[in-house]
CSV table of C-alpha atoms and ligand atoms in Angstrom, one decimal:
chain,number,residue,atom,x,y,z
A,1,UNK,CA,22.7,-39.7,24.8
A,2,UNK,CA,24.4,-36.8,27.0
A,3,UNK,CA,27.8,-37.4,26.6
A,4,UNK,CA,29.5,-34.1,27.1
A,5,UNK,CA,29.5,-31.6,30.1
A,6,UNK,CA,29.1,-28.2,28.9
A,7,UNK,CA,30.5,-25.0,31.7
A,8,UNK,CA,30.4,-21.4,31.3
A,9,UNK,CA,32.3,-18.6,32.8
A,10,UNK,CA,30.0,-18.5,36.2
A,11,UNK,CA,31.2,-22.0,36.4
A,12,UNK,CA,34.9,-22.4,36.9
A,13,UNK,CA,37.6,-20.1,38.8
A,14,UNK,CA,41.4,-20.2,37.8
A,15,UNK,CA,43.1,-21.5,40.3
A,16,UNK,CA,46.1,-18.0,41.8
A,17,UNK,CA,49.1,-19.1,40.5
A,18,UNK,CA,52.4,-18.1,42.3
A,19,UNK,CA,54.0,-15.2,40.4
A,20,UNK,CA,57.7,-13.6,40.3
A,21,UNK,CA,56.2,-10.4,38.7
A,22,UNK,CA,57.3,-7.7,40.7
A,23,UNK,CA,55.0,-4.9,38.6
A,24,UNK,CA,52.1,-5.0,36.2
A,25,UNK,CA,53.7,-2.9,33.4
A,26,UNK,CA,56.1,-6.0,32.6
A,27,UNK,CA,52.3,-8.0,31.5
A,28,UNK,CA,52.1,-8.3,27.4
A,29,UNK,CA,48.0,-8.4,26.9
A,30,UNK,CA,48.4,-8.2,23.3
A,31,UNK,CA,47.5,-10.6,20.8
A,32,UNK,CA,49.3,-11.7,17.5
A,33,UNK,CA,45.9,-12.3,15.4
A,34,UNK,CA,46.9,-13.9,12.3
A,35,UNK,CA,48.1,-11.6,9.1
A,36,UNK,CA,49.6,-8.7,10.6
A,37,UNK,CA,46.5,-7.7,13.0
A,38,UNK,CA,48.7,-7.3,16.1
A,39,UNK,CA,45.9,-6.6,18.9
A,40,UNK,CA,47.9,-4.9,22.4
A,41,UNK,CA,44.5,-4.8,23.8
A,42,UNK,CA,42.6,-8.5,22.7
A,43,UNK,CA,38.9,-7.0,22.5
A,44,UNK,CA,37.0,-6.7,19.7
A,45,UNK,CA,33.5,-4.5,19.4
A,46,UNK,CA,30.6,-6.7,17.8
A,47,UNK,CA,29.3,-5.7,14.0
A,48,UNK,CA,26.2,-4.8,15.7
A,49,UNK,CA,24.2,-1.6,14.5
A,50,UNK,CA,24.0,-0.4,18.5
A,51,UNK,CA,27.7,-1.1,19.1
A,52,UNK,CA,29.8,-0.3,16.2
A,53,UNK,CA,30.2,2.5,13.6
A,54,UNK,CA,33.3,4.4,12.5
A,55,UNK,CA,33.2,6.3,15.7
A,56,UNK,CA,33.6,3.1,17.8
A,57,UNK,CA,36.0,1.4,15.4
A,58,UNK,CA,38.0,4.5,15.7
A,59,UNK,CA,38.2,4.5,19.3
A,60,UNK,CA,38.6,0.9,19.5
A,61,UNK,CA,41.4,0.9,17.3
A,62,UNK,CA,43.3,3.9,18.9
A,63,UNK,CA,42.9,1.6,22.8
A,64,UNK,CA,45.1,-1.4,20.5
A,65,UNK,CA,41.8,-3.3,19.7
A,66,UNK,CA,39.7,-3.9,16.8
A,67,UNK,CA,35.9,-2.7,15.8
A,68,UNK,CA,34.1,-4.2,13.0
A,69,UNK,CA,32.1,-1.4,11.8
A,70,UNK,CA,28.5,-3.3,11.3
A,71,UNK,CA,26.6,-3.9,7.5
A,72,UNK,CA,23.2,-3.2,8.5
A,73,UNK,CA,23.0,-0.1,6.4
A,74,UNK,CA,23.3,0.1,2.3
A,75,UNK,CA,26.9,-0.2,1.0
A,76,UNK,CA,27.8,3.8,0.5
A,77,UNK,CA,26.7,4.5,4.3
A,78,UNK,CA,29.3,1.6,5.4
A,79,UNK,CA,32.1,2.6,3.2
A,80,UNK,CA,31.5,6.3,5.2
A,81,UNK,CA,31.7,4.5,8.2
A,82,UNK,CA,34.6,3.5,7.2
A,83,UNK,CA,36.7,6.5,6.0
A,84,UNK,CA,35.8,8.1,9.0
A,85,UNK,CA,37.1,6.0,11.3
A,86,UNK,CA,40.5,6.1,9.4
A,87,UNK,CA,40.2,9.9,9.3
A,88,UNK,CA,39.1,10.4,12.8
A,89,UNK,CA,42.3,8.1,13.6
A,90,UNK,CA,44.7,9.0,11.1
A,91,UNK,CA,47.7,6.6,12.7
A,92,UNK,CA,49.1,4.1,10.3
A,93,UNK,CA,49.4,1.2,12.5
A,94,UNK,CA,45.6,1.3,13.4
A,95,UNK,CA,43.4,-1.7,12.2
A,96,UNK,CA,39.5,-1.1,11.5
A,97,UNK,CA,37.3,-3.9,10.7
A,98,UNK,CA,33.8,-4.0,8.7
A,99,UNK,CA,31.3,-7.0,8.2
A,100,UNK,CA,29.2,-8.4,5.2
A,101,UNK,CA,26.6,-10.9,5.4
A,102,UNK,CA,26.9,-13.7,3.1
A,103,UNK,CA,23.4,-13.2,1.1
A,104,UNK,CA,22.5,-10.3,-1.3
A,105,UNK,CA,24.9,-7.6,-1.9
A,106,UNK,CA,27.5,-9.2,0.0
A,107,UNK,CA,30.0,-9.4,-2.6
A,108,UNK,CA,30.0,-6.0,-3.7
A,109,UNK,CA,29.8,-5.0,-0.2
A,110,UNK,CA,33.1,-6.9,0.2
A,111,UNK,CA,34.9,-5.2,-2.7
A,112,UNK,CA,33.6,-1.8,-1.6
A,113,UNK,CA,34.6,-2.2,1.9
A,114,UNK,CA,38.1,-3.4,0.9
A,115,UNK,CA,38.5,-0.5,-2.0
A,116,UNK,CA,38.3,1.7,1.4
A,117,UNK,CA,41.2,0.1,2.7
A,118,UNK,CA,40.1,-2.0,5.7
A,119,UNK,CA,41.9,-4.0,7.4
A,120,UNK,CA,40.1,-7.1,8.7
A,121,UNK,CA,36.3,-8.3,6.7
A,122,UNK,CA,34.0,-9.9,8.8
A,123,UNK,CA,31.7,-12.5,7.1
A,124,UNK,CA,28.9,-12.1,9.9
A,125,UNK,CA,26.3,-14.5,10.1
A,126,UNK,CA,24.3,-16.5,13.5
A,127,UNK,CA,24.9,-19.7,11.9
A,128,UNK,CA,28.3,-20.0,10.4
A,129,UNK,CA,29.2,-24.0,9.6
A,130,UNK,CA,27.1,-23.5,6.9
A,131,UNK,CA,26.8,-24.0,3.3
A,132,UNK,CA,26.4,-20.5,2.2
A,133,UNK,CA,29.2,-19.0,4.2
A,134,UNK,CA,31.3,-21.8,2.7
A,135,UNK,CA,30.7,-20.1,-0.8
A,136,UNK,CA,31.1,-16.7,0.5
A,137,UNK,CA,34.1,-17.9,2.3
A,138,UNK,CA,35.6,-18.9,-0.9
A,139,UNK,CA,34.8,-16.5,-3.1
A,140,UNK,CA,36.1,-12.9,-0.8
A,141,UNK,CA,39.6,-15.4,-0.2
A,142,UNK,CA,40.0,-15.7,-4.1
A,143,UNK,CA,38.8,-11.7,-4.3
A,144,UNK,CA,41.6,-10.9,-1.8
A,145,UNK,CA,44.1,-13.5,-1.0
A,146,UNK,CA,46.1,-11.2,1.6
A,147,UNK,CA,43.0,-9.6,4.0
A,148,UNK,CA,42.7,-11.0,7.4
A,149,UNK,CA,38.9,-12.7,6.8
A,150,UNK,CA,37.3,-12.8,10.2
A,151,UNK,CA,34.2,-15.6,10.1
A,152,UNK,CA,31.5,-16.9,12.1
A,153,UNK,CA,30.1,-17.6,14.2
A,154,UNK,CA,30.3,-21.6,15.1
A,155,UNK,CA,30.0,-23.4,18.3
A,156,UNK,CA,32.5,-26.6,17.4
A,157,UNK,CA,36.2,-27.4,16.7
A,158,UNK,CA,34.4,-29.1,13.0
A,159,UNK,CA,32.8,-25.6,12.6
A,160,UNK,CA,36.2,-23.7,13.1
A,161,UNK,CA,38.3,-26.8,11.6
A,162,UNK,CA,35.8,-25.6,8.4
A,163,UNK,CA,35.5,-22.1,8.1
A,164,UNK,CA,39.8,-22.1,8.8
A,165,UNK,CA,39.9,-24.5,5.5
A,166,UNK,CA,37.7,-22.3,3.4
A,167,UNK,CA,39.6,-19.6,4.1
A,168,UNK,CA,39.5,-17.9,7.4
A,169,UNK,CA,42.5,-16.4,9.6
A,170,UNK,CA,39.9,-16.1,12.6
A,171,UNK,CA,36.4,-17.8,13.6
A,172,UNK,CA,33.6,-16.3,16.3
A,173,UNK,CA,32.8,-18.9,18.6
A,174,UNK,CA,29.6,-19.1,20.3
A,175,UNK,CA,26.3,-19.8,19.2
A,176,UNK,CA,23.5,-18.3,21.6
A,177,UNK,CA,25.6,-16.8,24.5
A,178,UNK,CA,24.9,-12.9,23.7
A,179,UNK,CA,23.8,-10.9,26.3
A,180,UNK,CA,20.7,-10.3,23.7
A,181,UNK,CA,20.2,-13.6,22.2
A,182,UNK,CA,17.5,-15.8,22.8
A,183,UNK,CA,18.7,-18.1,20.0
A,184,UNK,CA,18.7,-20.8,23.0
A,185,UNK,CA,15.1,-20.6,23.7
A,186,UNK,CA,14.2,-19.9,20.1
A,187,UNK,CA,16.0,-23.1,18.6
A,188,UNK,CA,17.2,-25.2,21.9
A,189,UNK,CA,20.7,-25.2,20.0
A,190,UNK,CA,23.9,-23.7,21.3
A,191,UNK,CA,26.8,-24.8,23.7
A,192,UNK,CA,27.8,-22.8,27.1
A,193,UNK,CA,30.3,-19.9,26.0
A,194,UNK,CA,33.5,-21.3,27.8
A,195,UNK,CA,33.1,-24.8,27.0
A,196,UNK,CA,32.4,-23.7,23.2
A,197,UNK,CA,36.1,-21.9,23.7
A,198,UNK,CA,38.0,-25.3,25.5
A,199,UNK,CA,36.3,-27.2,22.4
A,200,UNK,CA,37.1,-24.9,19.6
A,201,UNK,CA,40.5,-23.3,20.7
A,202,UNK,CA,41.6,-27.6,20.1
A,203,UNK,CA,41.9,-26.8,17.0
A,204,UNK,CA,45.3,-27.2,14.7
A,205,UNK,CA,44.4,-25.1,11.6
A,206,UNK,CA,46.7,-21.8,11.7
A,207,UNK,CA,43.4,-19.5,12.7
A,208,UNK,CA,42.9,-17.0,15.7
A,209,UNK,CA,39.7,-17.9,18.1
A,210,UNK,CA,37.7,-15.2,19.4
A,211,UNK,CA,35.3,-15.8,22.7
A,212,UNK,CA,32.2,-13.9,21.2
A,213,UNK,CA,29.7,-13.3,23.5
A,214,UNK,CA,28.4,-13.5,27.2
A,215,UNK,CA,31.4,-11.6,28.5
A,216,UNK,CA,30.5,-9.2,31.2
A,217,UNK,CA,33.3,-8.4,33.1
A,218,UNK,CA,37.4,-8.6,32.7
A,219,UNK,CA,37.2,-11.7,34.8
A,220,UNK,CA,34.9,-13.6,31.6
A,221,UNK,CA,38.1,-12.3,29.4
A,222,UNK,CA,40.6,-13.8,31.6
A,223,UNK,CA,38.7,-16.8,31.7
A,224,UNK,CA,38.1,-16.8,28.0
A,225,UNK,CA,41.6,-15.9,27.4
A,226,UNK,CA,43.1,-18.6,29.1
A,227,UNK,CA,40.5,-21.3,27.7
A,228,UNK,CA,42.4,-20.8,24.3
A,229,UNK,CA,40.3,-17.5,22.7
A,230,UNK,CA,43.3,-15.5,21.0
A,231,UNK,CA,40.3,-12.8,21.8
A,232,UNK,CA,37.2,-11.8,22.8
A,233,UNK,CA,34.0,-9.8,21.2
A,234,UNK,CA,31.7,-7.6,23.2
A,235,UNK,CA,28.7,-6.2,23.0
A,236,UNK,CA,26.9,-5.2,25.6
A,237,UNK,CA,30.4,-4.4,27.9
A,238,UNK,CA,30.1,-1.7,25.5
A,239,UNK,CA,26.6,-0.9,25.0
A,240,UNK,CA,25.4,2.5,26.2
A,241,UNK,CA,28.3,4.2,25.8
A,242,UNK,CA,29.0,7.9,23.6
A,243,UNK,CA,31.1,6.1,21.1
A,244,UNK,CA,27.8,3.5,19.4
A,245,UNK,CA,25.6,4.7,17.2
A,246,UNK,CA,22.2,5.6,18.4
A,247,UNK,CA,20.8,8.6,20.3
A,248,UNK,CA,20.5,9.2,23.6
A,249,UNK,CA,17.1,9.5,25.1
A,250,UNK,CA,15.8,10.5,28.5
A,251,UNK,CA,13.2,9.9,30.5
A,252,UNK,CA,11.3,12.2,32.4
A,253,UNK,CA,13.3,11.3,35.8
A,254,UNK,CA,16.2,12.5,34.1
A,255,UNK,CA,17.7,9.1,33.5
A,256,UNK,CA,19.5,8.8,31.0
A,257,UNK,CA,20.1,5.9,28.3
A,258,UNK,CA,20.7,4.5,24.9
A,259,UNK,CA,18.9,1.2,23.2
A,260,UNK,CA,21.2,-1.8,22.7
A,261,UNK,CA,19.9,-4.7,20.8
A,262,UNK,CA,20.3,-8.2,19.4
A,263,UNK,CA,20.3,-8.0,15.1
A,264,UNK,CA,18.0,-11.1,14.9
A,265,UNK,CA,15.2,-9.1,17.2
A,266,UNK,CA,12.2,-7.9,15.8
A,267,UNK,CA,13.4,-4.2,16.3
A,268,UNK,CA,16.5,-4.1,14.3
A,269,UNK,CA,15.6,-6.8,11.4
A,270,UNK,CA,12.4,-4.0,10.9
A,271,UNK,CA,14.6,-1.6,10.6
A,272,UNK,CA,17.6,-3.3,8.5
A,273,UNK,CA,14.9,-5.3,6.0
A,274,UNK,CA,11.6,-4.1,6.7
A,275,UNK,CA,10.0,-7.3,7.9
A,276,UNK,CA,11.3,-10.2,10.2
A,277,UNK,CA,11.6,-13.9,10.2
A,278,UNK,CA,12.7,-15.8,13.4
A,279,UNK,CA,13.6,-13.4,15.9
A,280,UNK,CA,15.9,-14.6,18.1
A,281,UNK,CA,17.5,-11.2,19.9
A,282,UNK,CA,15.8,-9.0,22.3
A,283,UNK,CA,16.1,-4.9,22.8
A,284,UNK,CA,16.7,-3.6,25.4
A,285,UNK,CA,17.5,0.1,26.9
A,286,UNK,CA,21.0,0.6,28.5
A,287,UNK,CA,22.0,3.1,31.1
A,288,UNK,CA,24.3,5.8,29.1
A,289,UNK,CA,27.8,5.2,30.5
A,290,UNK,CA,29.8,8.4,28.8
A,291,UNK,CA,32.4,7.9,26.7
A,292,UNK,CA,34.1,4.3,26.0
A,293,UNK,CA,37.7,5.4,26.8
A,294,UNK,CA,37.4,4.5,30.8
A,295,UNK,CA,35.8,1.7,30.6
A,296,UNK,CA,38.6,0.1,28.4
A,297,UNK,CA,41.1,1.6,30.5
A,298,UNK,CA,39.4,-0.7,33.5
A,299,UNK,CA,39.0,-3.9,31.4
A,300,UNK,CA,42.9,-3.3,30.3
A,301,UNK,CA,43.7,-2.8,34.5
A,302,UNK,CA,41.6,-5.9,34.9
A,303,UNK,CA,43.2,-8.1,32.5
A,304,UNK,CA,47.0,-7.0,33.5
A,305,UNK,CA,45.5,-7.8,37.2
A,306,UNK,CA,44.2,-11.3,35.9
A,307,UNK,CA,47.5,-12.1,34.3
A,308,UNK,CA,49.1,-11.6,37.2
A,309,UNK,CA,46.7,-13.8,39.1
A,310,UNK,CA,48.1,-16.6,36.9
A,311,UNK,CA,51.8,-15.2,36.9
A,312,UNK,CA,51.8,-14.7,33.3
A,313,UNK,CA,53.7,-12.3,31.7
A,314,UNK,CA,51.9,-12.8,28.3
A,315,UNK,CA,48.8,-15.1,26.6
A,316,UNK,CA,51.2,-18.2,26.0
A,317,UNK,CA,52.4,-18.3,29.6
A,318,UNK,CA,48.6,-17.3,30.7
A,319,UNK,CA,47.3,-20.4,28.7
A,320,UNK,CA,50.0,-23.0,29.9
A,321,UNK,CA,49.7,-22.0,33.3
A,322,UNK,CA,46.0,-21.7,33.7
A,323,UNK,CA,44.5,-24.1,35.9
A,324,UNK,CA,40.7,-24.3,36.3
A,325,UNK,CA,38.8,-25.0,39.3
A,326,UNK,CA,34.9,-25.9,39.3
A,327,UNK,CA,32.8,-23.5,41.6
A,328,UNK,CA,30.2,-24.7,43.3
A,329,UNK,CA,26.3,-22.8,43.3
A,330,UNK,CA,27.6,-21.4,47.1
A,331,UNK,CA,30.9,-20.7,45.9
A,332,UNK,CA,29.6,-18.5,42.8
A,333,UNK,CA,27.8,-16.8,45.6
A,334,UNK,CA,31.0,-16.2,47.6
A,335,UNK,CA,32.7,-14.9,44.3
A,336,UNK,CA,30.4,-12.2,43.8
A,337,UNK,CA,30.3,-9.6,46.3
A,338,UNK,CA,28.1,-10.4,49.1
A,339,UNK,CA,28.0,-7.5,51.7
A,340,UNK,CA,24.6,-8.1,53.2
A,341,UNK,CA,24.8,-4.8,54.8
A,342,UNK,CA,25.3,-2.8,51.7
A,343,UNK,CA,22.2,0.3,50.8
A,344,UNK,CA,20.8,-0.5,47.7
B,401,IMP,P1,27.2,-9.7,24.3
B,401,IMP,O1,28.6,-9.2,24.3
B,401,IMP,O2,27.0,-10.7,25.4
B,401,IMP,O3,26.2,-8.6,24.3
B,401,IMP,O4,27.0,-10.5,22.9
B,401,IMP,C1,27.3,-9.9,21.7
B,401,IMP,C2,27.2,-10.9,20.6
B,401,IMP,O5,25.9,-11.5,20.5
B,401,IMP,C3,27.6,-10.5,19.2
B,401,IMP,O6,28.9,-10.3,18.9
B,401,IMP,C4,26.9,-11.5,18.3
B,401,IMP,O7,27.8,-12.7,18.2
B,401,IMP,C5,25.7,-12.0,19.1
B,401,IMP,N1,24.5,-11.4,18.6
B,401,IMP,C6,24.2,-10.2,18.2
B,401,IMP,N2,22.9,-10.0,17.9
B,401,IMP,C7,22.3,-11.2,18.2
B,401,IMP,C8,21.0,-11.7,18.1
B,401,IMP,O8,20.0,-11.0,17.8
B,401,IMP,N3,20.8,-13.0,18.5
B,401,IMP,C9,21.8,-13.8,18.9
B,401,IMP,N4,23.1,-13.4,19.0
B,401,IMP,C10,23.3,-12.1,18.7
């Protein structure tokens, strides 16, 4: 039995909202995200070994968000990650996050990465209401009872109810929505991104929710925002940029571009453990976009614009006032732009 209908981001609109805001300077985006982690910009670079290193973490952190430099590497490479991105950013209000798994060397890769100082561990797994991150969970709270522990990633309000009782101050939600992730065709398991965000953002454990995945533009963050996420992880927004680890290749038109890929594809779990089980991420090759610091600069004019939209001055008054429409098939064609006269 079918008892719950399940939208995404293509399917609702928020409803313009009259607003007394005479300029878009008087708009808080910023996020209080549980333990200190103040966010002015609520975006968050995935622990992914295309998207962030300590060169992204740095940058990420010096916009007002957060990266979590990614564990596919051995311990001592991470912990380098690491220093860097405090040296490269030597401000001491700047937060850098770093993930562990919750498997193998995950415990000594916790106490490592907190050693170096960071700010926010991320116990990264696809399938997070689960036994083993339960365990992990437990055991890096007891190691360090004051670190904001990020966890996920779960698709329920039982999954975030759990992980929040084990021990985390924030829970990835979203199984399956990635830009890369064919986890959905793979397993036929998941929930659509935004309804996974109404669900889980029910919740009334102390914990911070953050939209992970399948957001493509600063109208998905809006939306996500004002669903409940406290805030959002990205990926592929970021993808192809000068800032993620990875060289830039070119091909002999002269185009330019850099790979971006899903950690559960065949491609990066050869390269991270030599062999591969279920593979349910794709690779793909980006378009290289330059450096990073524009393109937050547009998602931060987007989100003050979105605010607006809603006349909210901050993410409380964004929330309460949000009002969400259902779009048709023909009026998701009308939202996007539809010029027909445009030159491709
Ligand atoms: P994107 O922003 O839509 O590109 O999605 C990025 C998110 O996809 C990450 O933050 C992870 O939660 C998730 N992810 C990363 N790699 C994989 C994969 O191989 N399969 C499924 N999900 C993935």
């Amino acid at each position: 039995m079918i008892d719950n209908e399940a939208l995404t981001y293509d399917d609702v609109l928020l409803q313009p909202q009259y607003s007394n805001i005479r300029s878009r300077r008087e708009i808080n985006i910023g996020t209080a995200f549980k333990k200190d982690v103040n966010l002015s910009l609520p975006i968050i670079s995935s622990p992914m070994d295309t998207i962030t290193g300590g060169t992204m973490a740095a940058t990420m952190a010096k916009a007002g968000g957060v990266g979590i430099i990614h564990r596919y590497n051995t311990i001592e490479s991470q912990v380098l990650e690491v220093i860097r991105a405090y040296e490269l950013c030597p401000d001491d209000n700047i937060i850098i996050g770093a993930a562990v798994g919750v498997t193998g060397d995950y415990f000594e890769r916790a106490k490592a990465l907190i050693s170096a100082g960071v700010d926010v561990l991320c116990i990264d797994v696809a399938h997070g209401h689960h036994i083993l991150m339960k365990e992990a969970l437990i055991d890096i709270r007891a190691l360090a009872p004051a670190l904001h522990i990020m966890a996920g990633n779960v698709a329920t309000l039982q999954g975030v109810n759990d992980l929040a009782d084990w021990g985390a101050d924030s829970v990835r939600c979203n199984i399956g929505g990635g830009s890369i992730c064919s986890t959905r065709i793979q397993t036929g398991h998941g929930i659509p991104g935004l309804q996974t965000i109404f669900e889980c953002a029910k919740t009334d454990r102390d914990v911070a929710i953050i939209a992970d995945g399948g957001i493509r533009n600063s109208g998905d963050v809006v939306k996500a925002l004002a669903a409940g996420a406290d805030a959002v992880m990205c990926g592929s927004l970021l993808s192809g940029t000068s800032e993620t680890p990875g060289n830039v290749f070119e091909d002999q038109d002269g185009f330019k571009y850099k790979t971006y890929r899903g950690m559960a594809s065949k491609e990066a779990q050869m390269k991270w453990r030599g062999t591969y089980s279920s593979f349910e991420g794709v690779a793909s090759q980006v378009p290289f976009r330059g450096g990073v610091g524009p393109l937050l600069e547009d998602l931060e004019r987007g989100l003050r614009s979105g605010f607006s939209y809603s006349g909210a001055r901050n993410m409380s008054e964004l929330r309460s006032k949000a009002v969400f429409v259902r779009q048709t098939p023909a009026g998701f064609g009308e939202s996007k732009t539809h010029i027909n006269t445009r030159k491709w």
